[in-house]
mmCIF file of C-alpha atoms in Angstrom:
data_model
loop_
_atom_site.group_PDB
_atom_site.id
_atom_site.type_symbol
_atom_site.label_atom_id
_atom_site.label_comp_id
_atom_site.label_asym_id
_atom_site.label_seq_id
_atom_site.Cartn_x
_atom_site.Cartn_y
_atom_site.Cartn_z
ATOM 1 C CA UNK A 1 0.000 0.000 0.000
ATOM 2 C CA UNK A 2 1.429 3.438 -0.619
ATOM 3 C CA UNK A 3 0.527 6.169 1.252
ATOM 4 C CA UNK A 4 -0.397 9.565 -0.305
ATOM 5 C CA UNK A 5 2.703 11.562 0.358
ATOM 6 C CA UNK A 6 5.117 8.657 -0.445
ATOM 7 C CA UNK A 7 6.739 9.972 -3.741
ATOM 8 C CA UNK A 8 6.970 13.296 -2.299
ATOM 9 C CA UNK A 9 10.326 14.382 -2.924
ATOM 10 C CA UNK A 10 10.395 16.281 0.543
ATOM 11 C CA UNK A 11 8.716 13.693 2.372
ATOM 12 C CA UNK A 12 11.617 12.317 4.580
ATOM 13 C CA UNK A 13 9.336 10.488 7.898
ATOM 14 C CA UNK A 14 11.917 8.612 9.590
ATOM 15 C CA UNK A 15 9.544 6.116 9.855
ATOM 16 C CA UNK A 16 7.751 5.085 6.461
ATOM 17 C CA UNK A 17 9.427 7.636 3.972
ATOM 18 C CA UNK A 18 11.274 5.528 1.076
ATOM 19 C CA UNK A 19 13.660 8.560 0.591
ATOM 20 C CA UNK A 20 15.058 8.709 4.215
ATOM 21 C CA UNK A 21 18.413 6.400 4.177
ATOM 22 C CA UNK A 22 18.329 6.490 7.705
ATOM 23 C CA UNK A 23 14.644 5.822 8.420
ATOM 24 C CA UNK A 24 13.249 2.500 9.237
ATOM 25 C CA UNK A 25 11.224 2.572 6.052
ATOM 26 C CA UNK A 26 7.960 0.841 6.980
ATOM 27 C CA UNK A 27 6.051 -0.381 4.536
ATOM 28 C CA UNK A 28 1.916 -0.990 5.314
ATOM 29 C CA UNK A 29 -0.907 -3.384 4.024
ATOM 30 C CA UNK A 30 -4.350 -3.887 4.781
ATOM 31 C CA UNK A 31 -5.900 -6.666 7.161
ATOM 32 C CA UNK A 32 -9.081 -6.741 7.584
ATOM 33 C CA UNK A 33 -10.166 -3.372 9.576
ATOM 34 C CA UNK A 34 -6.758 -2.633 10.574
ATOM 35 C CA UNK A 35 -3.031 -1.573 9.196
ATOM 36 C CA UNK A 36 -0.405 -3.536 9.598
ATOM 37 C CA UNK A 37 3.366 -3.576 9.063
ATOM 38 C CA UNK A 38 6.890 -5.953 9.344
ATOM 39 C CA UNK A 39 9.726 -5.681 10.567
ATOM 40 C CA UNK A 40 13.062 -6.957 11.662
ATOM 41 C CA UNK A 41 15.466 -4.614 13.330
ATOM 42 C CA UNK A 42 19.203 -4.213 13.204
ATOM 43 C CA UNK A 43 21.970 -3.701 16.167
ATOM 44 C CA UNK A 44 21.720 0.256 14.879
ATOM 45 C CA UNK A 45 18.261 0.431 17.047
ATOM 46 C CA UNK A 46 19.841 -2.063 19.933
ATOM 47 C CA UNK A 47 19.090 -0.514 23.854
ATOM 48 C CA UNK A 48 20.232 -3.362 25.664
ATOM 49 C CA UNK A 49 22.782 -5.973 23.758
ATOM 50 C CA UNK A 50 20.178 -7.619 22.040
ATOM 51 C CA UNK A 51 17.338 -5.290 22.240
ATOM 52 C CA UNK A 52 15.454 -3.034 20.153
ATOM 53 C CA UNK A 53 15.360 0.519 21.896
ATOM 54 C CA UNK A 54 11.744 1.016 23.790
ATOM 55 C CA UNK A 55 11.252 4.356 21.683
ATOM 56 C CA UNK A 56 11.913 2.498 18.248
ATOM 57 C CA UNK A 57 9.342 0.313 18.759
ATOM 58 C CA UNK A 58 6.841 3.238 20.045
ATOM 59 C CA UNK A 59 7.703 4.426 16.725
ATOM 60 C CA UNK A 60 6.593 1.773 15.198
ATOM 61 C CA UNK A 61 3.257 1.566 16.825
ATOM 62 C CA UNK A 62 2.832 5.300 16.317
ATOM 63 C CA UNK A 63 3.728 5.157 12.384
ATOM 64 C CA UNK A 64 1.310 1.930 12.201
ATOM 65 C CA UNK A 65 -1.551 3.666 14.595
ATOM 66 C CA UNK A 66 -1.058 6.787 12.595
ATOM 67 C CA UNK A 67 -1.321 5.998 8.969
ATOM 68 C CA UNK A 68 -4.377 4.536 9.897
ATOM 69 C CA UNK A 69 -5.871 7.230 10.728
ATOM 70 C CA UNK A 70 -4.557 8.861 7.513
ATOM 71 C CA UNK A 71 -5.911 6.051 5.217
ATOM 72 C CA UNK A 72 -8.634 4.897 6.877
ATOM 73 C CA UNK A 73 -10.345 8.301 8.406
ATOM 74 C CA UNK A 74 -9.243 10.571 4.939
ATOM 75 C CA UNK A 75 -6.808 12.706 7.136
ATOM 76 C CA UNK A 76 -3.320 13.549 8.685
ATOM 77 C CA UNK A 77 -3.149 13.772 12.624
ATOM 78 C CA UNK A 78 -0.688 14.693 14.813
ATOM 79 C CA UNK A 79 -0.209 12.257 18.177
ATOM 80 C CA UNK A 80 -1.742 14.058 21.478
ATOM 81 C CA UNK A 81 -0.762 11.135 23.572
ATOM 82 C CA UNK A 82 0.834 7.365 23.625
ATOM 83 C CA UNK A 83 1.132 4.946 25.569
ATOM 84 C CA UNK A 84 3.137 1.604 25.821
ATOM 85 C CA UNK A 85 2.862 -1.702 27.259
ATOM 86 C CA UNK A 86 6.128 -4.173 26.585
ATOM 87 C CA UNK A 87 4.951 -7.703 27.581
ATOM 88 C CA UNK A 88 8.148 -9.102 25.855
ATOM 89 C CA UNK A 89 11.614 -8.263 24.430
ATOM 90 C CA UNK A 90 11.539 -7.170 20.681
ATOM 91 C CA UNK A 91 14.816 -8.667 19.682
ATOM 92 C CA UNK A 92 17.779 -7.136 17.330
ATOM 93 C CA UNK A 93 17.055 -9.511 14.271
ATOM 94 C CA UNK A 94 13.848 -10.730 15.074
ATOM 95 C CA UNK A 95 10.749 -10.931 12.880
ATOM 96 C CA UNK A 96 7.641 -8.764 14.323
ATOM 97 C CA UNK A 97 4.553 -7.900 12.907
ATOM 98 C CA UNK A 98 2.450 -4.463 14.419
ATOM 99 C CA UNK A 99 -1.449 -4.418 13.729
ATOM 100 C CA UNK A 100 -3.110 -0.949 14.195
ATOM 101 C CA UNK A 101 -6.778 0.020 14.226
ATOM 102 C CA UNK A 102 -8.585 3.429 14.951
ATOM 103 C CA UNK A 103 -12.011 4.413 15.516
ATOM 104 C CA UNK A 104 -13.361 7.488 16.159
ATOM 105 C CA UNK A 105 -13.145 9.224 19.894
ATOM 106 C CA UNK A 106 -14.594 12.095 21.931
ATOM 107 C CA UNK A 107 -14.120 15.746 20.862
ATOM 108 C CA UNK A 108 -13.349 15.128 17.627
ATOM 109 C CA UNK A 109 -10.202 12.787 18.088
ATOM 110 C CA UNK A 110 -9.471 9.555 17.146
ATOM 111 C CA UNK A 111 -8.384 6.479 19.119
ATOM 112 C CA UNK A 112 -5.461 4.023 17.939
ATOM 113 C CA UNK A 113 -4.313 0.315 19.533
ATOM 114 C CA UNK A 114 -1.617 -1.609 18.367
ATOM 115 C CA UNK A 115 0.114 -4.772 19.019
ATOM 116 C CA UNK A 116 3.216 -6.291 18.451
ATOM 117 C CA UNK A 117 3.887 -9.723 17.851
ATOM 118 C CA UNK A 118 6.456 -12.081 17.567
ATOM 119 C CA UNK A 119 6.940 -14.537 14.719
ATOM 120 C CA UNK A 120 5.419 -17.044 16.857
ATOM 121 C CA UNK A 121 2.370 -14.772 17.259
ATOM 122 C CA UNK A 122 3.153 -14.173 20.628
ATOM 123 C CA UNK A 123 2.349 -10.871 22.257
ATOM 124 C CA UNK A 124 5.349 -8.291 23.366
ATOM 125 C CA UNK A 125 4.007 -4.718 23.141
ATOM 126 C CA UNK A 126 0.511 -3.088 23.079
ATOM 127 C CA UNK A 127 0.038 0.502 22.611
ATOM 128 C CA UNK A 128 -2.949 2.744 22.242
ATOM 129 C CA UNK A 129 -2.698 6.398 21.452
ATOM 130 C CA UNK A 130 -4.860 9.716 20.485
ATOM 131 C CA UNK A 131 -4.940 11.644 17.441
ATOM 132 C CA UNK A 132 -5.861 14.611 16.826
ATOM 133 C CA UNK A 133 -6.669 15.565 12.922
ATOM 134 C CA UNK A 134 -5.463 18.396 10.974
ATOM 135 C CA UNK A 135 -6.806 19.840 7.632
ATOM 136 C CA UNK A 136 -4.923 18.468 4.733
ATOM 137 C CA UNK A 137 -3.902 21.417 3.682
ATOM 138 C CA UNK A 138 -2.391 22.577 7.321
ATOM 139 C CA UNK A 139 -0.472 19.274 7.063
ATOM 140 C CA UNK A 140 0.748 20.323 3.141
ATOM 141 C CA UNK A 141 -0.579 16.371 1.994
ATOM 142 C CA UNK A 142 -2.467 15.676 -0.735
ATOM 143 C CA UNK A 143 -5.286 14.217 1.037
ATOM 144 C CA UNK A 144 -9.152 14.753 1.093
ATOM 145 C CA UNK A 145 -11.521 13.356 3.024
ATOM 146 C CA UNK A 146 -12.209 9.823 0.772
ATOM 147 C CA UNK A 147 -11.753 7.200 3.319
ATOM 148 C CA UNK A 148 -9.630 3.819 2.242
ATOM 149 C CA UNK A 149 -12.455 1.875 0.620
ATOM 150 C CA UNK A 150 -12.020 -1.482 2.317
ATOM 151 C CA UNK A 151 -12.377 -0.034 5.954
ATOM 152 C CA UNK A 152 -15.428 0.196 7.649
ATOM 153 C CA UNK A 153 -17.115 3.797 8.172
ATOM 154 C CA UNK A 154 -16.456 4.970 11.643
ATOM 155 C CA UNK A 155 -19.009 5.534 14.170
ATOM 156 C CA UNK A 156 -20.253 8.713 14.272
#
């Protein structure tokens, strides 16, 4: 799946943009109701010997929670508050897999959860987080309010 500022030339997100060479470069697919990307880490995101840094993998709940809300609500956001849960250790070198879904909130926000999983399926990190959307054009993406057609219509 691409999302709508991809080719940007001056779209550098450290986490999904293809043109940062020192981003993680997340790529995204559809499942279901929700967004989810893959990933295996290097030593270059390591806290402990061995493990991926805490905030890396917030970042990778954020970018997951995040697009959603771009692709599946029509619009950017910007993140008013995360928070984590790690349940496990997400390994240098290991295969994980991060599912995020949104649905609309109070006050005109939106809610996000995410998990992470291990290539056993097993649980390591949950997050959930709030969004708050921006205007496209306040953002300077070429969005508009189309939702993704293969999500649901949020509650109202």
């Amino acid at each position: 799946m691409t999302l709508p500022w991809a080719q940007r030339a001056d779209g550098h997100c450290f986490g999904c943009a293809p043109a940062n060479p020192v981003g993680l470069g997340l790529r995204f697919h559809l499942d279901g109701d929700g967004l989810v990307t893959e990933f295996c880490l290097d030593r270059r995101y390591e806290s402990y010997p061995g493990v991926v840094h805490g905030g890396i993998v917030a970042l990778v709940c954020d970018e997951a929670m995040g697009n959603h809300v771009v692709i599946g609500h029509g619009r950017p956001a910007v993140t008013t508050s995360l928070r984590m849960r790690y349940v496990g250790v997400v390994a240098v070198g290991g295969r994980y897999r991060c599912r995020a879904t949104t649905e609309e909130g109070r006050s005109g926000t939106v809610a996000g959860r995410a998990e992470v999983r291990d290539a056993a399926g097993e649980l390591v990190v949950t997050a959930t987080a709030v969004y708050r959307p921006l205007p496209a054009d306040a953002a300077g993406l070429p969005l508009t309010t189309t939702r993704h057609p293969a999500l649901p219509s949020p509650v109202a």
